[in-house]
């Protein structure tokens, strides 16, 4: 993917995140658009994963939806699943999580943004520029990583 398309994709991910307020939903929505495979049930399923699965601070919604995106990509390419396909998917997901943790220091939302999203104060602080910029940056970086998988 050339630099112009990378910048465009990065801006798209950030705009969708600002609109939806859901990192997980942003990731899946963009990935479905790139695959031209729209599934509202998947969008509904991931909508509660932001903030570390129901705002509990656990696995980041970007990480979870990135793993789901990899599964969607492989499912789009493979007609008859075998054990080898499952192994390949597990390896891709592992590599993605390792990449995410190396680049953003953790795959846990609470460790990255350091907020308790079950409190009004925590949610309000998420709107502070230094907090939302992290989510915007991680969503953009993740989408760029995953889009390179589409082109392979």
JSON list of C-alpha atoms in Angstrom, two decimals:
[
{"chain": "A", "resi": 1, "resn": "UNK", "atom": "CA", "xyz": [0.00, 0.00, 0.00]},
{"chain": "A", "resi": 2, "resn": "UNK", "atom": "CA", "xyz": [1.46, 3.34, -1.00]},
{"chain": "A", "resi": 3, "resn": "UNK", "atom": "CA", "xyz": [1.88, 6.26, 1.39]},
{"chain": "A", "resi": 4, "resn": "UNK", "atom": "CA", "xyz": [-1.17, 8.15, 0.06]},
{"chain": "A", "resi": 5, "resn": "UNK", "atom": "CA", "xyz": [-3.48, 5.16, 0.59]},
{"chain": "A", "resi": 6, "resn": "UNK", "atom": "CA", "xyz": [-1.97, 4.53, 4.04]},
{"chain": "A", "resi": 7, "resn": "UNK", "atom": "CA", "xyz": [-2.67, 8.13, 5.05]},
{"chain": "A", "resi": 8, "resn": "UNK", "atom": "CA", "xyz": [-6.22, 7.90, 3.68]},
{"chain": "A", "resi": 9, "resn": "UNK", "atom": "CA", "xyz": [-6.87, 4.65, 5.55]},
{"chain": "A", "resi": 10, "resn": "UNK", "atom": "CA", "xyz": [-5.43, 6.10, 8.74]},
{"chain": "A", "resi": 11, "resn": "UNK", "atom": "CA", "xyz": [-7.65, 9.18, 8.49]},
{"chain": "A", "resi": 12, "resn": "UNK", "atom": "CA", "xyz": [-10.71, 7.01, 7.77]},
{"chain": "A", "resi": 13, "resn": "UNK", "atom": "CA", "xyz": [-10.08, 4.92, 10.88]},
{"chain": "A", "resi": 14, "resn": "UNK", "atom": "CA", "xyz": [-9.68, 7.99, 13.04]},
{"chain": "A", "resi": 15, "resn": "UNK", "atom": "CA", "xyz": [-12.86, 9.64, 11.69]},
{"chain": "A", "resi": 16, "resn": "UNK", "atom": "CA", "xyz": [-14.92, 6.49, 12.24]},
{"chain": "A", "resi": 17, "resn": "UNK", "atom": "CA", "xyz": [-13.54, 6.19, 15.79]},
{"chain": "A", "resi": 18, "resn": "UNK", "atom": "CA", "xyz": [-14.50, 9.78, 16.59]},
{"chain": "A", "resi": 19, "resn": "UNK", "atom": "CA", "xyz": [-17.98, 9.14, 15.16]},
{"chain": "A", "resi": 20, "resn": "UNK", "atom": "CA", "xyz": [-18.68, 5.74, 16.73]},
{"chain": "A", "resi": 21, "resn": "UNK", "atom": "CA", "xyz": [-16.67, 6.14, 19.98]},
{"chain": "A", "resi": 22, "resn": "UNK", "atom": "CA", "xyz": [-15.86, 2.44, 19.59]},
{"chain": "A", "resi": 23, "resn": "UNK", "atom": "CA", "xyz": [-12.38, 1.26, 18.67]},
{"chain": "A", "resi": 24, "resn": "UNK", "atom": "CA", "xyz": [-13.58, -2.31, 18.08]},
{"chain": "A", "resi": 25, "resn": "UNK", "atom": "CA", "xyz": [-16.46, -1.21, 15.88]},
{"chain": "A", "resi": 26, "resn": "UNK", "atom": "CA", "xyz": [-14.17, 1.11, 13.90]},
{"chain": "A", "resi": 27, "resn": "UNK", "atom": "CA", "xyz": [-11.72, -1.69, 13.17]},
{"chain": "A", "resi": 28, "resn": "UNK", "atom": "CA", "xyz": [-14.35, -4.18, 11.99]},
{"chain": "A", "resi": 29, "resn": "UNK", "atom": "CA", "xyz": [-16.32, -1.60, 10.01]},
{"chain": "A", "resi": 30, "resn": "UNK", "atom": "CA", "xyz": [-13.26, -0.52, 8.05]},
{"chain": "A", "resi": 31, "resn": "UNK", "atom": "CA", "xyz": [-12.07, -4.07, 7.52]},
{"chain": "A", "resi": 32, "resn": "UNK", "atom": "CA", "xyz": [-15.48, -5.12, 6.22]},
{"chain": "A", "resi": 33, "resn": "UNK", "atom": "CA", "xyz": [-15.38, -2.21, 3.79]},
{"chain": "A", "resi": 34, "resn": "UNK", "atom": "CA", "xyz": [-11.95, -3.25, 2.54]},
{"chain": "A", "resi": 35, "resn": "UNK", "atom": "CA", "xyz": [-13.15, -6.84, 2.05]},
{"chain": "A", "resi": 36, "resn": "UNK", "atom": "CA", "xyz": [-16.48, -5.65, 0.61]},
{"chain": "A", "resi": 37, "resn": "UNK", "atom": "CA", "xyz": [-18.15, -8.01, 3.08]},
{"chain": "A", "resi": 38, "resn": "UNK", "atom": "CA", "xyz": [-20.69, -6.26, 5.31]},
{"chain": "A", "resi": 39, "resn": "UNK", "atom": "CA", "xyz": [-22.16, -8.21, 8.22]},
{"chain": "A", "resi": 40, "resn": "UNK", "atom": "CA", "xyz": [-24.27, -6.27, 10.71]},
{"chain": "A", "resi": 41, "resn": "UNK", "atom": "CA", "xyz": [-24.29, -9.18, 13.18]},
{"chain": "A", "resi": 42, "resn": "UNK", "atom": "CA", "xyz": [-20.52, -8.92, 13.53]},
{"chain": "A", "resi": 43, "resn": "UNK", "atom": "CA", "xyz": [-20.77, -5.14, 13.95]},
{"chain": "A", "resi": 44, "resn": "UNK", "atom": "CA", "xyz": [-23.37, -5.66, 16.70]},
{"chain": "A", "resi": 45, "resn": "UNK", "atom": "CA", "xyz": [-21.23, -8.31, 18.37]},
{"chain": "A", "resi": 46, "resn": "UNK", "atom": "CA", "xyz": [-18.14, -6.13, 18.65]},
{"chain": "A", "resi": 47, "resn": "UNK", "atom": "CA", "xyz": [-19.89, -2.93, 19.68]},
{"chain": "A", "resi": 48, "resn": "UNK", "atom": "CA", "xyz": [-19.46, -3.70, 23.38]},
{"chain": "A", "resi": 49, "resn": "UNK", "atom": "CA", "xyz": [-15.77, -4.56, 23.23]},
{"chain": "A", "resi": 50, "resn": "UNK", "atom": "CA", "xyz": [-14.39, -1.03, 23.48]},
{"chain": "A", "resi": 51, "resn": "UNK", "atom": "CA", "xyz": [-12.63, 0.00, 26.63]},
{"chain": "A", "resi": 52, "resn": "UNK", "atom": "CA", "xyz": [-11.34, -3.50, 27.19]},
{"chain": "A", "resi": 53, "resn": "UNK", "atom": "CA", "xyz": [-14.44, -5.71, 26.82]},
{"chain": "A", "resi": 54, "resn": "UNK", "atom": "CA", "xyz": [-17.44, -3.85, 28.23]},
{"chain": "A", "resi": 55, "resn": "UNK", "atom": "CA", "xyz": [-15.15, -1.09, 29.52]},
{"chain": "A", "resi": 56, "resn": "UNK", "atom": "CA", "xyz": [-13.54, -3.42, 32.07]},
{"chain": "A", "resi": 57, "resn": "UNK", "atom": "CA", "xyz": [-10.00, -2.56, 30.89]},
{"chain": "A", "resi": 58, "resn": "UNK", "atom": "CA", "xyz": [-9.25, -6.06, 29.66]},
{"chain": "A", "resi": 59, "resn": "UNK", "atom": "CA", "xyz": [-8.15, -6.88, 26.10]},
{"chain": "A", "resi": 60, "resn": "UNK", "atom": "CA", "xyz": [-8.25, -3.74, 23.98]},
{"chain": "A", "resi": 61, "resn": "UNK", "atom": "CA", "xyz": [-11.11, -3.61, 21.48]},
{"chain": "A", "resi": 62, "resn": "UNK", "atom": "CA", "xyz": [-8.58, -2.87, 18.74]},
{"chain": "A", "resi": 63, "resn": "UNK", "atom": "CA", "xyz": [-6.71, -6.09, 19.58]},
{"chain": "A", "resi": 64, "resn": "UNK", "atom": "CA", "xyz": [-9.86, -8.20, 19.79]},
{"chain": "A", "resi": 65, "resn": "UNK", "atom": "CA", "xyz": [-11.35, -6.83, 16.59]},
{"chain": "A", "resi": 66, "resn": "UNK", "atom": "CA", "xyz": [-7.98, -7.10, 14.85]},
{"chain": "A", "resi": 67, "resn": "UNK", "atom": "CA", "xyz": [-7.94, -10.82, 15.62]},
{"chain": "A", "resi": 68, "resn": "UNK", "atom": "CA", "xyz": [-11.51, -11.10, 14.36]},
{"chain": "A", "resi": 69, "resn": "UNK", "atom": "CA", "xyz": [-10.51, -9.20, 11.22]},
{"chain": "A", "resi": 70, "resn": "UNK", "atom": "CA", "xyz": [-7.76, -11.74, 10.53]},
{"chain": "A", "resi": 71, "resn": "UNK", "atom": "CA", "xyz": [-10.30, -14.55, 10.88]},
{"chain": "A", "resi": 72, "resn": "UNK", "atom": "CA", "xyz": [-12.65, -12.73, 8.48]},
{"chain": "A", "resi": 73, "resn": "UNK", "atom": "CA", "xyz": [-9.82, -12.31, 5.99]},
{"chain": "A", "resi": 74, "resn": "UNK", "atom": "CA", "xyz": [-8.91, -16.00, 6.04]},
{"chain": "A", "resi": 75, "resn": "UNK", "atom": "CA", "xyz": [-12.56, -17.02, 5.91]},
{"chain": "A", "resi": 76, "resn": "UNK", "atom": "CA", "xyz": [-12.93, -14.81, 2.83]},
{"chain": "A", "resi": 77, "resn": "UNK", "atom": "CA", "xyz": [-10.06, -16.64, 1.11]},
{"chain": "A", "resi": 78, "resn": "UNK", "atom": "CA", "xyz": [-10.64, -20.26, 2.16]},
{"chain": "A", "resi": 79, "resn": "UNK", "atom": "CA", "xyz": [-13.47, -22.47, 0.93]},
{"chain": "A", "resi": 80, "resn": "UNK", "atom": "CA", "xyz": [-12.74, -25.69, 2.88]},
{"chain": "A", "resi": 81, "resn": "UNK", "atom": "CA", "xyz": [-11.14, -25.10, 6.28]},
{"chain": "A", "resi": 82, "resn": "UNK", "atom": "CA", "xyz": [-8.51, -27.57, 7.46]},
{"chain": "A", "resi": 83, "resn": "UNK", "atom": "CA", "xyz": [-6.38, -27.87, 10.57]},
{"chain": "A", "resi": 84, "resn": "UNK", "atom": "CA", "xyz": [-3.60, -26.12, 8.63]},
{"chain": "A", "resi": 85, "resn": "UNK", "atom": "CA", "xyz": [-5.83, -23.09, 8.11]},
{"chain": "A", "resi": 86, "resn": "UNK", "atom": "CA", "xyz": [-6.65, -22.97, 11.81]},
{"chain": "A", "resi": 87, "resn": "UNK", "atom": "CA", "xyz": [-2.95, -23.18, 12.68]},
{"chain": "A", "resi": 88, "resn": "UNK", "atom": "CA", "xyz": [-2.18, -20.41, 10.19]},
{"chain": "A", "resi": 89, "resn": "UNK", "atom": "CA", "xyz": [-4.90, -18.23, 11.72]},
{"chain": "A", "resi": 90, "resn": "UNK", "atom": "CA", "xyz": [-3.61, -18.80, 15.26]},
{"chain": "A", "resi": 91, "resn": "UNK", "atom": "CA", "xyz": [-0.11, -17.87, 14.10]},
{"chain": "A", "resi": 92, "resn": "UNK", "atom": "CA", "xyz": [-1.35, -14.69, 12.41]},
{"chain": "A", "resi": 93, "resn": "UNK", "atom": "CA", "xyz": [-3.29, -13.67, 15.51]},
{"chain": "A", "resi": 94, "resn": "UNK", "atom": "CA", "xyz": [-0.28, -14.39, 17.73]},
{"chain": "A", "resi": 95, "resn": "UNK", "atom": "CA", "xyz": [1.97, -12.32, 15.44]},
{"chain": "A", "resi": 96, "resn": "UNK", "atom": "CA", "xyz": [-0.57, -9.48, 15.44]},
{"chain": "A", "resi": 97, "resn": "UNK", "atom": "CA", "xyz": [-0.80, -9.42, 19.25]},
{"chain": "A", "resi": 98, "resn": "UNK", "atom": "CA", "xyz": [2.99, -9.52, 19.56]},
{"chain": "A", "resi": 99, "resn": "UNK", "atom": "CA", "xyz": [3.23, -6.64, 17.08]},
{"chain": "A", "resi": 100, "resn": "UNK", "atom": "CA", "xyz": [0.59, -4.67, 18.99]},
{"chain": "A", "resi": 101, "resn": "UNK", "atom": "CA", "xyz": [2.30, -5.20, 22.35]},
{"chain": "A", "resi": 102, "resn": "UNK", "atom": "CA", "xyz": [5.72, -4.29, 20.95]},
{"chain": "A", "resi": 103, "resn": "UNK", "atom": "CA", "xyz": [4.35, -1.08, 19.45]},
{"chain": "A", "resi": 104, "resn": "UNK", "atom": "CA", "xyz": [1.92, -0.02, 22.19]},
{"chain": "A", "resi": 105, "resn": "UNK", "atom": "CA", "xyz": [3.44, -1.70, 25.27]},
{"chain": "A", "resi": 106, "resn": "UNK", "atom": "CA", "xyz": [0.33, -3.72, 26.19]},
{"chain": "A", "resi": 107, "resn": "UNK", "atom": "CA", "xyz": [-2.76, -5.34, 24.74]},
{"chain": "A", "resi": 108, "resn": "UNK", "atom": "CA", "xyz": [-4.76, -4.40, 27.85]},
{"chain": "A", "resi": 109, "resn": "UNK", "atom": "CA", "xyz": [-6.81, -1.24, 27.63]},
{"chain": "A", "resi": 110, "resn": "UNK", "atom": "CA", "xyz": [-6.39, -0.35, 31.32]},
{"chain": "A", "resi": 111, "resn": "UNK", "atom": "CA", "xyz": [-2.59, -0.48, 31.02]},
{"chain": "A", "resi": 112, "resn": "UNK", "atom": "CA", "xyz": [-2.52, 1.71, 27.94]},
{"chain": "A", "resi": 113, "resn": "UNK", "atom": "CA", "xyz": [-5.01, 4.46, 28.81]},
{"chain": "A", "resi": 114, "resn": "UNK", "atom": "CA", "xyz": [-4.92, 4.10, 32.63]},
{"chain": "A", "resi": 115, "resn": "UNK", "atom": "CA", "xyz": [-8.61, 4.89, 33.16]},
{"chain": "A", "resi": 116, "resn": "UNK", "atom": "CA", "xyz": [-11.49, 3.23, 34.95]},
{"chain": "A", "resi": 117, "resn": "UNK", "atom": "CA", "xyz": [-14.22, 3.40, 32.32]},
{"chain": "A", "resi": 118, "resn": "UNK", "atom": "CA", "xyz": [-16.85, 2.21, 34.81]},
{"chain": "A", "resi": 119, "resn": "UNK", "atom": "CA", "xyz": [-16.84, 5.63, 36.43]},
{"chain": "A", "resi": 120, "resn": "UNK", "atom": "CA", "xyz": [-18.16, 8.91, 35.06]},
{"chain": "A", "resi": 121, "resn": "UNK", "atom": "CA", "xyz": [-14.78, 10.49, 35.81]},
{"chain": "A", "resi": 122, "resn": "UNK", "atom": "CA", "xyz": [-12.97, 7.81, 33.81]},
{"chain": "A", "resi": 123, "resn": "UNK", "atom": "CA", "xyz": [-15.26, 8.20, 30.80]},
{"chain": "A", "resi": 124, "resn": "UNK", "atom": "CA", "xyz": [-14.93, 12.00, 30.95]},
{"chain": "A", "resi": 125, "resn": "UNK", "atom": "CA", "xyz": [-11.12, 11.71, 31.08]},
{"chain": "A", "resi": 126, "resn": "UNK", "atom": "CA", "xyz": [-11.18, 9.52, 27.97]},
{"chain": "A", "resi": 127, "resn": "UNK", "atom": "CA", "xyz": [-12.21, 12.65, 26.08]},
{"chain": "A", "resi": 128, "resn": "UNK", "atom": "CA", "xyz": [-8.99, 14.41, 27.07]},
{"chain": "A", "resi": 129, "resn": "UNK", "atom": "CA", "xyz": [-6.74, 14.88, 24.04]},
{"chain": "A", "resi": 130, "resn": "UNK", "atom": "CA", "xyz": [-3.82, 12.86, 25.44]},
{"chain": "A", "resi": 131, "resn": "UNK", "atom": "CA", "xyz": [-6.11, 9.87, 26.06]},
{"chain": "A", "resi": 132, "resn": "UNK", "atom": "CA", "xyz": [-8.13, 9.88, 22.84]},
{"chain": "A", "resi": 133, "resn": "UNK", "atom": "CA", "xyz": [-4.95, 10.43, 20.80]},
{"chain": "A", "resi": 134, "resn": "UNK", "atom": "CA", "xyz": [-3.67, 7.06, 22.05]},
{"chain": "A", "resi": 135, "resn": "UNK", "atom": "CA", "xyz": [-6.82, 5.31, 20.87]},
{"chain": "A", "resi": 136, "resn": "UNK", "atom": "CA", "xyz": [-6.73, 7.16, 17.55]},
{"chain": "A", "resi": 137, "resn": "UNK", "atom": "CA", "xyz": [-3.08, 6.25, 17.05]},
{"chain": "A", "resi": 138, "resn": "UNK", "atom": "CA", "xyz": [-3.52, 2.60, 17.98]},
{"chain": "A", "resi": 139, "resn": "UNK", "atom": "CA", "xyz": [-6.57, 2.21, 15.75]},
{"chain": "A", "resi": 140, "resn": "UNK", "atom": "CA", "xyz": [-4.73, 3.76, 12.81]},
{"chain": "A", "resi": 141, "resn": "UNK", "atom": "CA", "xyz": [-1.59, 1.67, 13.35]},
{"chain": "A", "resi": 142, "resn": "UNK", "atom": "CA", "xyz": [-3.54, -1.52, 13.71]},
{"chain": "A", "resi": 143, "resn": "UNK", "atom": "CA", "xyz": [-5.57, -0.86, 10.58]},
{"chain": "A", "resi": 144, "resn": "UNK", "atom": "CA", "xyz": [-2.39, -0.24, 8.59]},
{"chain": "A", "resi": 145, "resn": "UNK", "atom": "CA", "xyz": [-0.89, -3.49, 9.90]},
{"chain": "A", "resi": 146, "resn": "UNK", "atom": "CA", "xyz": [-4.03, -5.48, 9.04]},
{"chain": "A", "resi": 147, "resn": "UNK", "atom": "CA", "xyz": [-4.46, -3.90, 5.62]},
{"chain": "A", "resi": 148, "resn": "UNK", "atom": "CA", "xyz": [-1.04, -5.21, 4.66]},
{"chain": "A", "resi": 149, "resn": "UNK", "atom": "CA", "xyz": [-2.44, -8.70, 5.29]},
{"chain": "A", "resi": 150, "resn": "UNK", "atom": "CA", "xyz": [-5.19, -8.09, 2.73]},
{"chain": "A", "resi": 151, "resn": "UNK", "atom": "CA", "xyz": [-2.62, -7.34, 0.07]},
{"chain": "A", "resi": 152, "resn": "UNK", "atom": "CA", "xyz": [-0.66, -10.55, 0.68]}
]
